[in-house]
Amino acid sequence: MEYIQKLARESSDSKLMLLVEATTARFRVIFGDLEWAKDWVQRRKISVDEPFSLMFAIESVTHADILYHQGVYEEAVRCLDDVHDKCVEQGMFEPILDVDILLCASLYALKRYDRIGPVMENALKFSESEGFIRPFINHAAIITPILNDVVDGRFGHSRTMQALRILQACGFDERGGLRTEKVAQKPGREITQREIEILKLMAEGYQYKQIAEKACISFETVKTHTKHIFEKLGARTRIQAIRRAENLCLIEKS
């Protein structure tokens, strides 16, 4: 990612640089580096008065993602509502699924369940008609509880089968548990003691920067260990890695 940023800086294409910065901020959030992401927000200073465009929508969704992971759910909802309305007004449907997924997660955190039903219904309908599942997989850790509620009939949805398909694509079975056929470690690639230590800290809820401090290693080393853990356990997300490690008795169940 740093190499891509360097190329973008050397390019005269300002839009490319904005896209790379927003994408980097999303990746930093995924890897638990909220400080870098918050710095990006301060540097970019997104304003609602800016002309609306696909780039602005992408940046706004990134900002909302950062707000969600900071626990600033009300502001995330306001931001996402605004982006959703503008996308609909301009027929700009590319970012809408990301918007709806993050909006549902923020509403869920606020326990505003009355609004989740219609938003998730539209997201599942769009996903089913267009064949888009990847955005759900990218947000598996935060959207899985809501999808489980959909399958359980909590929101009275008519698209429970699509919710189930997405859960299965995320590595979960029809009961919301992790599937076991890919839980075994890959042959010749056993989890090391250091990786188990990282897994335990992840299970205790520490972010990657905090893990680096507690394990007395660099942030980049934590990212490398995490990548290896995901590969060895066949996991796509942090929560999958933790659950699969628990199923293998590598760490105690939380």
mmCIF file of C-alpha atoms in Angstrom:
data_model
loop_
_atom_site.group_PDB
_atom_site.id
_atom_site.type_symbol
_atom_site.label_atom_id
_atom_site.label_comp_id
_atom_site.label_asym_id
_atom_site.label_seq_id
_atom_site.Cartn_x
_atom_site.Cartn_y
_atom_site.Cartn_z
ATOM 1 C CA MET A 1 0.000 0.000 0.000
ATOM 2 C CA GLU A 2 2.883 2.396 0.794
ATOM 3 C CA TYR A 3 4.297 1.741 -2.702
ATOM 4 C CA ILE A 4 0.936 2.566 -4.297
ATOM 5 C CA GLN A 5 0.771 5.772 -2.274
ATOM 6 C CA LYS A 6 4.252 6.745 -3.460
ATOM 7 C CA LEU A 7 3.242 6.209 -7.084
ATOM 8 C CA ALA A 8 0.075 8.237 -6.538
ATOM 9 C CA ARG A 9 2.038 11.116 -5.014
ATOM 10 C CA GLU A 10 4.348 11.123 -8.028
ATOM 11 C CA SER A 11 1.333 11.161 -10.336
ATOM 12 C CA SER A 12 -0.330 14.397 -11.415
ATOM 13 C CA ASP A 13 -3.747 12.768 -10.986
ATOM 14 C CA SER A 14 -5.203 14.305 -7.815
ATOM 15 C CA LYS A 15 -8.255 12.035 -7.929
ATOM 16 C CA LEU A 16 -6.009 8.977 -7.881
ATOM 17 C CA MET A 17 -4.278 10.294 -4.782
ATOM 18 C CA LEU A 18 -7.609 10.917 -3.045
ATOM 19 C CA LEU A 19 -8.757 7.383 -3.875
ATOM 20 C CA VAL A 20 -5.514 5.837 -2.614
ATOM 21 C CA GLU A 21 -5.707 7.830 0.617
ATOM 22 C CA ALA A 22 -9.333 6.788 1.241
ATOM 23 C CA THR A 23 -8.554 3.145 0.436
ATOM 24 C CA THR A 24 -5.531 3.217 2.731
ATOM 25 C CA ALA A 25 -7.700 4.631 5.520
ATOM 26 C CA ARG A 26 -10.154 1.708 5.105
ATOM 27 C CA PHE A 27 -7.294 -0.812 5.276
ATOM 28 C CA ARG A 28 -5.872 0.897 8.349
ATOM 29 C CA VAL A 29 -9.256 0.534 10.057
ATOM 30 C CA ILE A 30 -9.345 -3.177 9.173
ATOM 31 C CA PHE A 31 -5.903 -3.661 10.720
ATOM 32 C CA GLY A 32 -6.816 -1.706 13.833
ATOM 33 C CA ASP A 33 -4.734 1.415 13.136
ATOM 34 C CA LEU A 34 -7.405 3.978 13.963
ATOM 35 C CA GLU A 35 -4.848 6.692 14.669
ATOM 36 C CA TRP A 36 -3.711 6.792 11.029
ATOM 37 C CA ALA A 37 -7.335 6.737 9.882
ATOM 38 C CA LYS A 38 -8.260 9.609 12.230
ATOM 39 C CA ASP A 39 -5.279 11.583 10.945
ATOM 40 C CA TRP A 40 -6.610 11.073 7.419
ATOM 41 C CA VAL A 41 -9.974 12.502 8.480
ATOM 42 C CA GLN A 42 -8.217 15.580 9.889
ATOM 43 C CA ARG A 43 -6.112 16.046 6.755
ATOM 44 C CA ARG A 44 -8.990 15.534 4.319
ATOM 45 C CA LYS A 45 -11.577 17.648 6.185
ATOM 46 C CA ILE A 46 -14.575 16.313 4.263
ATOM 47 C CA SER A 47 -17.336 18.929 3.980
ATOM 48 C CA VAL A 48 -21.020 18.382 3.209
ATOM 49 C CA ASP A 49 -20.826 21.499 1.018
ATOM 50 C CA GLU A 50 -18.544 19.788 -1.504
ATOM 51 C CA PRO A 51 -20.013 18.785 -4.892
ATOM 52 C CA PHE A 52 -21.307 15.233 -4.668
ATOM 53 C CA SER A 53 -19.435 12.650 -6.747
ATOM 54 C CA LEU A 54 -18.495 8.979 -6.641
ATOM 55 C CA MET A 55 -15.149 9.937 -5.088
ATOM 56 C CA PHE A 56 -16.895 12.018 -2.414
ATOM 57 C CA ALA A 57 -19.236 9.083 -1.687
ATOM 58 C CA ILE A 58 -16.273 6.709 -1.263
ATOM 59 C CA GLU A 59 -14.530 9.146 1.065
ATOM 60 C CA SER A 60 -17.726 9.707 3.073
ATOM 61 C CA VAL A 61 -18.263 5.967 3.517
ATOM 62 C CA THR A 62 -14.639 5.668 4.672
ATOM 63 C CA HIS A 63 -15.242 8.470 7.176
ATOM 64 C CA ALA A 64 -18.390 6.702 8.434
ATOM 65 C CA ASP A 65 -16.461 3.443 8.784
ATOM 66 C CA ILE A 66 -13.900 5.230 10.958
ATOM 67 C CA LEU A 67 -16.649 6.823 13.052
ATOM 68 C CA TYR A 68 -18.240 3.394 13.563
ATOM 69 C CA HIS A 69 -14.991 1.866 14.781
ATOM 70 C CA GLN A 70 -14.497 4.842 17.097
ATOM 71 C CA GLY A 71 -17.933 4.140 18.576
ATOM 72 C CA VAL A 72 -19.362 7.446 17.312
ATOM 73 C CA TYR A 73 -22.475 5.738 15.994
ATOM 74 C CA GLU A 74 -24.903 8.681 15.849
ATOM 75 C CA GLU A 75 -22.556 10.721 13.675
ATOM 76 C CA ALA A 76 -21.917 7.671 11.481
ATOM 77 C CA VAL A 77 -25.680 7.284 10.957
ATOM 78 C CA ARG A 78 -26.079 10.958 9.995
ATOM 79 C CA CYS A 79 -23.207 10.718 7.527
ATOM 80 C CA LEU A 80 -24.502 7.479 5.959
ATOM 81 C CA ASP A 81 -28.093 8.740 5.703
ATOM 82 C CA ASP A 82 -26.851 11.791 3.821
ATOM 83 C CA VAL A 83 -24.676 9.746 1.435
ATOM 84 C CA HIS A 84 -27.474 7.241 0.805
ATOM 85 C CA ASP A 85 -29.987 9.961 -0.105
ATOM 86 C CA LYS A 86 -27.547 11.679 -2.463
ATOM 87 C CA CYS A 87 -26.601 8.380 -4.141
ATOM 88 C CA VAL A 88 -30.284 7.635 -4.780
ATOM 89 C CA GLU A 89 -30.953 11.157 -6.061
ATOM 90 C CA GLN A 90 -28.123 10.886 -8.598
ATOM 91 C CA GLY A 91 -28.667 7.235 -9.532
ATOM 92 C CA MET A 92 -25.224 6.386 -8.176
ATOM 93 C CA PHE A 93 -25.685 2.831 -6.927
ATOM 94 C CA GLU A 94 -22.079 1.583 -6.664
ATOM 95 C CA PRO A 95 -21.505 2.639 -3.012
ATOM 96 C CA ILE A 96 -25.038 1.952 -1.717
ATOM 97 C CA LEU A 97 -24.418 -1.586 -0.470
ATOM 98 C CA ASP A 98 -21.420 -0.441 1.589
ATOM 99 C CA VAL A 99 -23.527 2.436 2.903
ATOM 100 C CA ASP A 100 -26.435 0.167 3.914
ATOM 101 C CA ILE A 101 -24.191 -2.404 5.607
ATOM 102 C CA LEU A 102 -22.437 0.237 7.716
ATOM 103 C CA LEU A 103 -25.753 1.957 8.427
ATOM 104 C CA CYS A 104 -27.275 -1.297 9.720
ATOM 105 C CA ALA A 105 -24.231 -1.953 11.906
ATOM 106 C CA SER A 106 -24.385 1.565 13.380
ATOM 107 C CA LEU A 107 -28.135 1.310 14.027
ATOM 108 C CA TYR A 108 -27.614 -2.110 15.603
ATOM 109 C CA ALA A 109 -25.006 -0.657 17.958
ATOM 110 C CA LEU A 110 -27.525 2.050 18.898
ATOM 111 C CA LYS A 111 -30.279 -0.597 19.347
ATOM 112 C CA ARG A 112 -32.490 1.216 16.848
ATOM 113 C CA TYR A 113 -33.878 -2.036 15.540
ATOM 114 C CA ASP A 114 -36.975 -0.442 13.983
ATOM 115 C CA ARG A 115 -34.868 1.143 11.248
ATOM 116 C CA ILE A 116 -32.672 -1.882 10.544
ATOM 117 C CA GLY A 117 -35.410 -3.995 8.947
ATOM 118 C CA PRO A 118 -36.150 -1.812 5.889
ATOM 119 C CA VAL A 119 -32.477 -0.948 5.317
ATOM 120 C CA MET A 120 -31.365 -4.575 5.455
ATOM 121 C CA GLU A 121 -34.281 -5.653 3.260
ATOM 122 C CA ASN A 122 -33.120 -3.246 0.563
ATOM 123 C CA ALA A 123 -29.481 -4.322 0.968
ATOM 124 C CA LEU A 124 -30.357 -8.005 0.604
ATOM 125 C CA LYS A 125 -32.637 -7.299 -2.355
ATOM 126 C CA PHE A 126 -29.885 -5.350 -4.119
ATOM 127 C CA SER A 127 -27.316 -8.024 -3.280
ATOM 128 C CA GLU A 128 -29.567 -10.766 -4.638
ATOM 129 C CA SER A 129 -30.522 -8.958 -7.862
ATOM 130 C CA GLU A 130 -26.989 -7.783 -8.674
ATOM 131 C CA GLY A 131 -25.084 -10.781 -7.298
ATOM 132 C CA PHE A 132 -23.029 -8.658 -4.897
ATOM 133 C CA ILE A 133 -21.812 -10.537 -1.818
ATOM 134 C CA ARG A 134 -18.236 -9.280 -1.433
ATOM 135 C CA PRO A 135 -19.213 -6.101 0.527
ATOM 136 C CA PHE A 136 -20.868 -8.327 3.162
ATOM 137 C CA ILE A 137 -17.755 -10.522 3.344
ATOM 138 C CA ASN A 138 -15.579 -7.428 3.774
ATOM 139 C CA HIS A 139 -17.774 -6.374 6.731
ATOM 140 C CA ALA A 140 -18.398 -9.912 8.064
ATOM 141 C CA ALA A 141 -17.302 -9.122 11.614
ATOM 142 C CA ILE A 142 -19.908 -6.360 12.087
ATOM 143 C CA ILE A 143 -22.775 -7.571 9.881
ATOM 144 C CA THR A 144 -22.932 -11.251 10.928
ATOM 145 C CA PRO A 145 -25.055 -10.688 14.086
ATOM 146 C CA ILE A 146 -27.638 -8.798 12.015
ATOM 147 C CA LEU A 147 -27.719 -11.476 9.306
ATOM 148 C CA ASN A 148 -28.240 -14.100 12.012
ATOM 149 C CA ASP A 149 -31.226 -12.092 13.274
ATOM 150 C CA VAL A 150 -32.599 -11.942 9.725
ATOM 151 C CA VAL A 151 -32.331 -15.736 9.398
ATOM 152 C CA ASP A 152 -34.017 -16.125 12.799
ATOM 153 C CA GLY A 153 -36.940 -14.021 11.529
ATOM 154 C CA ARG A 154 -36.381 -11.111 13.896
ATOM 155 C CA PHE A 155 -37.077 -8.462 11.269
ATOM 156 C CA GLY A 156 -39.784 -10.391 9.374
ATOM 157 C CA HIS A 157 -37.698 -10.478 6.205
ATOM 158 C CA SER A 158 -38.702 -12.224 3.021
ATOM 159 C CA ARG A 159 -35.077 -12.640 1.969
ATOM 160 C CA THR A 160 -33.803 -14.993 4.640
ATOM 161 C CA MET A 161 -32.337 -17.324 2.005
ATOM 162 C CA GLN A 162 -30.110 -14.530 0.676
ATOM 163 C CA ALA A 163 -29.019 -13.754 4.242
ATOM 164 C CA LEU A 164 -28.160 -17.437 4.692
ATOM 165 C CA ARG A 165 -26.183 -17.501 1.425
ATOM 166 C CA ILE A 166 -24.166 -14.513 2.603
ATOM 167 C CA LEU A 167 -23.517 -16.086 6.008
ATOM 168 C CA GLN A 168 -22.252 -19.213 4.310
ATOM 169 C CA ALA A 169 -20.036 -17.130 2.020
ATOM 170 C CA CYS A 170 -18.620 -15.490 5.158
ATOM 171 C CA GLY A 171 -17.791 -18.927 6.555
ATOM 172 C CA PHE A 172 -20.800 -19.478 8.816
ATOM 173 C CA ASP A 173 -23.352 -22.289 8.822
ATOM 174 C CA GLU A 174 -27.146 -22.004 9.017
ATOM 175 C CA ARG A 175 -26.969 -21.769 12.826
ATOM 176 C CA GLY A 176 -24.556 -18.852 12.750
ATOM 177 C CA GLY A 177 -21.597 -21.010 13.800
ATOM 178 C CA LEU A 178 -18.347 -21.215 11.892
ATOM 179 C CA ARG A 179 -18.235 -24.066 9.387
ATOM 180 C CA THR A 180 -15.761 -26.733 10.376
ATOM 181 C CA GLU A 181 -14.638 -28.094 7.027
ATOM 182 C CA LYS A 182 -11.912 -25.443 6.746
ATOM 183 C CA VAL A 183 -11.055 -25.104 10.405
ATOM 184 C CA ALA A 184 -8.054 -27.436 10.399
ATOM 185 C CA GLN A 185 -4.681 -25.799 10.084
ATOM 186 C CA LYS A 186 -3.048 -26.169 6.705
ATOM 187 C CA PRO A 187 -0.569 -29.096 6.594
ATOM 188 C CA GLY A 188 2.964 -28.092 7.437
ATOM 189 C CA ARG A 189 1.828 -24.663 8.632
ATOM 190 C CA GLU A 190 1.174 -25.026 12.346
ATOM 191 C CA ILE A 191 0.322 -22.033 14.499
ATOM 192 C CA THR A 192 3.408 -20.808 16.360
ATOM 193 C CA GLN A 193 3.505 -19.844 20.034
ATOM 194 C CA ARG A 194 3.920 -16.191 19.084
ATOM 195 C CA GLU A 195 0.836 -16.400 16.848
ATOM 196 C CA ILE A 196 -1.141 -18.006 19.690
ATOM 197 C CA GLU A 197 -0.067 -15.089 21.888
ATOM 198 C CA ILE A 198 -1.352 -12.668 19.233
ATOM 199 C CA LEU A 199 -4.621 -14.640 18.981
ATOM 200 C CA LYS A 200 -5.145 -14.452 22.737
ATOM 201 C CA LEU A 201 -4.684 -10.681 22.720
ATOM 202 C CA MET A 202 -7.072 -10.382 19.767
ATOM 203 C CA ALA A 203 -9.652 -12.448 21.673
ATOM 204 C CA GLU A 204 -9.293 -10.091 24.647
ATOM 205 C CA GLY A 205 -10.356 -7.235 22.377
ATOM 206 C CA TYR A 206 -7.051 -5.438 21.909
ATOM 207 C CA GLN A 207 -6.480 -3.501 18.674
ATOM 208 C CA TYR A 208 -3.350 -4.187 16.651
ATOM 209 C CA LYS A 209 -1.471 -1.151 17.934
ATOM 210 C CA GLN A 210 -2.167 -2.232 21.525
ATOM 211 C CA ILE A 211 -1.120 -5.803 20.685
ATOM 212 C CA ALA A 212 2.184 -4.468 19.372
ATOM 213 C CA GLU A 213 2.795 -2.645 22.657
ATOM 214 C CA LYS A 214 1.853 -5.622 24.839
ATOM 215 C CA ALA A 215 3.858 -8.121 22.777
ATOM 216 C CA CYS A 216 6.810 -5.703 22.499
ATOM 217 C CA ILE A 217 6.886 -5.931 18.710
ATOM 218 C CA SER A 218 6.273 -3.458 15.901
ATOM 219 C CA PHE A 219 2.872 -2.704 14.401
ATOM 220 C CA GLU A 220 4.090 -4.086 11.052
ATOM 221 C CA THR A 221 5.131 -7.352 12.737
ATOM 222 C CA VAL A 222 1.648 -7.690 14.239
ATOM 223 C CA LYS A 223 0.159 -7.265 10.757
ATOM 224 C CA THR A 224 2.505 -9.942 9.390
ATOM 225 C CA HIS A 225 1.605 -12.378 12.191
ATOM 226 C CA THR A 226 -2.101 -11.654 11.635
ATOM 227 C CA LYS A 227 -1.800 -12.349 7.906
ATOM 228 C CA HIS A 228 -0.129 -15.710 8.651
ATOM 229 C CA ILE A 229 -2.785 -16.571 11.256
ATOM 230 C CA PHE A 230 -5.588 -15.870 8.796
ATOM 231 C CA GLU A 231 -3.893 -17.991 6.113
ATOM 232 C CA LYS A 232 -3.264 -20.929 8.456
ATOM 233 C CA LEU A 233 -6.794 -20.937 9.879
ATOM 234 C CA GLY A 234 -8.515 -20.216 6.562
ATOM 235 C CA ALA A 235 -10.107 -17.133 8.133
ATOM 236 C CA ARG A 236 -11.211 -13.943 6.423
ATOM 237 C CA THR A 237 -11.890 -11.830 9.488
ATOM 238 C CA ARG A 238 -10.636 -11.323 13.012
ATOM 239 C CA ILE A 239 -13.722 -12.923 14.571
ATOM 240 C CA GLN A 240 -13.401 -15.984 12.309
ATOM 241 C CA ALA A 241 -9.762 -16.409 13.303
ATOM 242 C CA ILE A 242 -10.665 -16.231 16.997
ATOM 243 C CA ARG A 243 -13.559 -18.702 16.709
ATOM 244 C CA ARG A 244 -11.515 -21.172 14.677
ATOM 245 C CA ALA A 245 -8.657 -20.947 17.151
ATOM 246 C CA GLU A 246 -11.165 -21.698 19.933
ATOM 247 C CA ASN A 247 -12.538 -24.688 18.001
ATOM 248 C CA LEU A 248 -8.988 -26.021 17.650
ATOM 249 C CA CYS A 249 -8.426 -25.462 21.406
ATOM 250 C CA LEU A 250 -5.537 -23.109 20.614
ATOM 251 C CA ILE A 251 -7.070 -20.522 22.923
ATOM 252 C CA GLU A 252 -9.790 -20.687 25.565
ATOM 253 C CA LYS A 253 -13.341 -19.836 24.531
ATOM 254 C CA SER A 254 -14.395 -16.349 25.542
#
